XYZ file of C-alpha atoms in Angstrom:
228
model
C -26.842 29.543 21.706
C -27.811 26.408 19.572
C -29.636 28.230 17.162
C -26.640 30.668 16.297
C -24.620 27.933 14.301
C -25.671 25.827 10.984
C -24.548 22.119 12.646
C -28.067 20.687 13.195
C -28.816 19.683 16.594
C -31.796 17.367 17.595
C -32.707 15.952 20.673
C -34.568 12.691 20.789
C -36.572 10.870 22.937
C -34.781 7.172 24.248
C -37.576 5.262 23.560
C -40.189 6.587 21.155
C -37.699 8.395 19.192
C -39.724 11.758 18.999
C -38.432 14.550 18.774
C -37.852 16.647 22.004
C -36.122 19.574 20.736
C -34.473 20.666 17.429
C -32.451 23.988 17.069
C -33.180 26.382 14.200
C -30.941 24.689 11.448
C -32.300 21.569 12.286
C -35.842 23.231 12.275
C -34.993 24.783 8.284
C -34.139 21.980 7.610
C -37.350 20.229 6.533
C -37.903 23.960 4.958
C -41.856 23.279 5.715
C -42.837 26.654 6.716
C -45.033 26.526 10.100
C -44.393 22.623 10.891
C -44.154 21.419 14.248
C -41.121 18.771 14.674
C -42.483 17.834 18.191
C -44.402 14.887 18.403
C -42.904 13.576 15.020
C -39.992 10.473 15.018
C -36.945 11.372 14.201
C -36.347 9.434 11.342
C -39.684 10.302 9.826
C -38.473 14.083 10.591
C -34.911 13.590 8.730
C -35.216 10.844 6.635
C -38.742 10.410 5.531
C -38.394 6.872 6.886
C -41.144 4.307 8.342
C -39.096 2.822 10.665
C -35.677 3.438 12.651
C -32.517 3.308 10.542
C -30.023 0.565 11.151
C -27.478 1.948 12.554
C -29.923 4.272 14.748
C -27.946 5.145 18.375
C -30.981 5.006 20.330
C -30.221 1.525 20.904
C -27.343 2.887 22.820
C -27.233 2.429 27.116
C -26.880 6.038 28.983
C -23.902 6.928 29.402
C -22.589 5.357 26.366
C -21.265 7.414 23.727
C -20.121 9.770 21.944
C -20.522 8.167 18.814
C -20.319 8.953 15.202
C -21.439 7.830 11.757
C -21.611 8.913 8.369
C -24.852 8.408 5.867
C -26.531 9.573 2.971
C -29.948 10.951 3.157
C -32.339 10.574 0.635
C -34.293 13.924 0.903
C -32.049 15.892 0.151
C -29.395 13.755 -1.806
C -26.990 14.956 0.855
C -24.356 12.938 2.840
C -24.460 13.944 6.505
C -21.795 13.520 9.479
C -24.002 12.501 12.917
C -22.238 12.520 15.786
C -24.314 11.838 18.748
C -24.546 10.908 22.919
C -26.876 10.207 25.054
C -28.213 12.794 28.019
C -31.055 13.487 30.769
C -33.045 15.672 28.898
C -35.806 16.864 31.210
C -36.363 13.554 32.618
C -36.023 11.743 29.673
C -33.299 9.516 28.490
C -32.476 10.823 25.251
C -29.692 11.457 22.842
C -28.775 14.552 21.065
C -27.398 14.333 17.486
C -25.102 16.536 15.939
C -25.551 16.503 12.135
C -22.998 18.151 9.967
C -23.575 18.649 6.267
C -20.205 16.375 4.867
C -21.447 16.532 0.514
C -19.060 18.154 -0.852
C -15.965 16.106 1.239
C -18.181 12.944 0.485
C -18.225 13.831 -2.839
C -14.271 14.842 -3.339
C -13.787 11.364 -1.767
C -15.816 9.165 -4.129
C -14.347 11.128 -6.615
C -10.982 10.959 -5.810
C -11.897 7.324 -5.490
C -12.833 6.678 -8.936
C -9.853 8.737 -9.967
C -7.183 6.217 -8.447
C -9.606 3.185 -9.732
C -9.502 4.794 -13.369
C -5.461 5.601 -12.753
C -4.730 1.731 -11.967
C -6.671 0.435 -14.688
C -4.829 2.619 -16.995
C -1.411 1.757 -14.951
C -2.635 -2.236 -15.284
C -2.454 -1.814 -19.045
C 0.797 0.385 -19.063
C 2.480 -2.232 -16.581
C 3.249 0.218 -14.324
C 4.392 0.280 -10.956
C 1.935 2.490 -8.732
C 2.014 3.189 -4.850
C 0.985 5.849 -2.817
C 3.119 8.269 0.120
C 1.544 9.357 3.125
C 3.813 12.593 3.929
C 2.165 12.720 7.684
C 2.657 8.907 8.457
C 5.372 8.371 6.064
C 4.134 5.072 4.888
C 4.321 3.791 0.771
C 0.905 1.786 0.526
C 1.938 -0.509 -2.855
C -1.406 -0.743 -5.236
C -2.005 -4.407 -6.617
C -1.148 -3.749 -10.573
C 1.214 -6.801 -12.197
C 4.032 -4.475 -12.426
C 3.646 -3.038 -8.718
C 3.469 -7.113 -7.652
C 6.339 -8.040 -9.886
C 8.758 -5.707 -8.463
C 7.695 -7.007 -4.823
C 8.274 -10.386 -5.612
C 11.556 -10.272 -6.914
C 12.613 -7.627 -3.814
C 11.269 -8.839 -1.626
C 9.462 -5.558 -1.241
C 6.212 -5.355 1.957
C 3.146 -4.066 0.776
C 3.540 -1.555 3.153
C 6.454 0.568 4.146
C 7.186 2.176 6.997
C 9.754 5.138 7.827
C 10.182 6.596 4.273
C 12.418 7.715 2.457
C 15.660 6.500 4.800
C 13.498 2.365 4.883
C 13.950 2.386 1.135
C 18.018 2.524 1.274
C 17.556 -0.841 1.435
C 16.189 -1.705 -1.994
C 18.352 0.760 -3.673
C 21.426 1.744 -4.842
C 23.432 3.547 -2.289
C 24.530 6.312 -4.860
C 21.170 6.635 -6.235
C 19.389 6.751 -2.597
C 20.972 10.409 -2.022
C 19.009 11.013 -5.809
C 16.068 9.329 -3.880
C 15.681 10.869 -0.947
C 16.130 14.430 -2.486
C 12.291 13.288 -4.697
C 10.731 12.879 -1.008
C 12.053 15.932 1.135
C 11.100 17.831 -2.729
C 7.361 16.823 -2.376
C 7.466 17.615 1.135
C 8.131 20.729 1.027
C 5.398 21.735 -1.763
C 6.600 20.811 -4.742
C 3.832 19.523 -7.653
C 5.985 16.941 -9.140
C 8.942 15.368 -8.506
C 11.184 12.248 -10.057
C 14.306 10.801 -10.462
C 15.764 7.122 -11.923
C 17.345 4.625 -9.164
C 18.716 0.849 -9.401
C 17.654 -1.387 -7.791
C 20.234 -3.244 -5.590
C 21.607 -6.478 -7.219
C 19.229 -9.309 -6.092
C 20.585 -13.455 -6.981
C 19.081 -14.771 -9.704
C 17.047 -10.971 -10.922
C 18.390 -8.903 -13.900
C 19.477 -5.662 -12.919
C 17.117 -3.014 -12.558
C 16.477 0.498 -13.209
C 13.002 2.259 -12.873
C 11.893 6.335 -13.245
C 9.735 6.920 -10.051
C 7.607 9.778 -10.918
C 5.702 11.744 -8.125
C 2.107 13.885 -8.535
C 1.683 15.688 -4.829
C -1.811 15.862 -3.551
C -2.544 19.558 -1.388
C -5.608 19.883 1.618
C -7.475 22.783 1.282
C -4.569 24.806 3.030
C -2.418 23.791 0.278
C -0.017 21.804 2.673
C 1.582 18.433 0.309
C -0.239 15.849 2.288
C 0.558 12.700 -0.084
C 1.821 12.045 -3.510
């Protein structure tokens, strides 16, 4: 059954960390025709390493687990998902691992990543005010430009908000809010942009303000809006 599915499964030996078993992805994956996996470490096997790797779950007591980490391998310039626990394997206390191919999410993230990084330096120099809206959690998370800080500071604004849109009624306008709140449940429902202009409400001592919130809605792979 283990050799009908492309997740990599390897058993492991508690203590010397051979190998006691490896199913046929895990097998292909080496692609050394006619090699024998038994006898051999696992991190010699999968990583081409010396010596353990640091966050290696052998260390782990039976019983313990499952656990789960994420790390790039060298070999094959691939980033890998290994979730593993430990078991009785023929007498042995072992763990089997559970390796899972993650590149091209890995990837996406990093570049997504670099995306936002690149998006507040240009935001920095345009003295914009940038934040981003979980749709699932409904949380703002504020970003740390000048412009994002300076409208905090004189509203009293969290760096996080909970409860959006109806939390924000606060800060704004009541006869803009209804303008508001439209932008959110818009986004929500799938739509690639959304805006609108709102005041914010009068605070002692701060000059009236009025700001353009402009939304860019970010789809999973099932093109559900997910955050904007």
């Amino acid at each position: 059954i283990l050799d009908q599915g492309d997740v990599m499964v390897f058993v492991c030996d508690g203590q010397s960390h051979q190998i006691l078993y490896a199913n046929r992805a895990a097998r292909q994956y080496r692609m050394v025709p006619g090699e024998n996996y038994l006898g051999q470490t696992c991190y010699a096997y999968t990583m081409g390493a010396s010596s353990p790797c640091d966050d290696c779950p052998l260390s782990a007591k039976p019983g313990t687990g499952p656990g789960r980490v994420k790390r790039y391998n060298p070999i094959h310039h691939t980033w890998e998902q290994i979730t593993w626990e430990t078991i009785n394997w023929c007498g042995h206390d072992a763990i089997v691992h559970f390796i899972t191919d993650i590149t091209e999410v890995k990837e996406a993230e990093l570049a997504t990543l670099q995306s936002r990084k690149m998006y507040e330096a240009a935001a920095e120099l345009a003295d914009l005010s940038v934040w981003v809206y979980d749709i699932e959690t409904r949380r703002i998370i504020f970003s740390d430009t000048a412009a994002t800080q300076r409208d905090r500071d004189d509203f009293n604004i969290p760096r996080v908000i909970e409860n959006v849109p109806e939390s924000t009624a606060q800060w704004v306008e009541p006869e803009d809010f209804i303008r508001l709140r439209k932008v959110y449940r818009d986004i929500e429902n799938g739509a690639p942009t959304a805006s609108c202009e709102y005041w914010y409400k009068r605070q002692p001592g701060i000059q009236p303000r009025c700001e353009r919130l402009f939304y860019t809605t970010v789809f999973n792979s099932e093109g559900k809006s997910i955050a904007a």
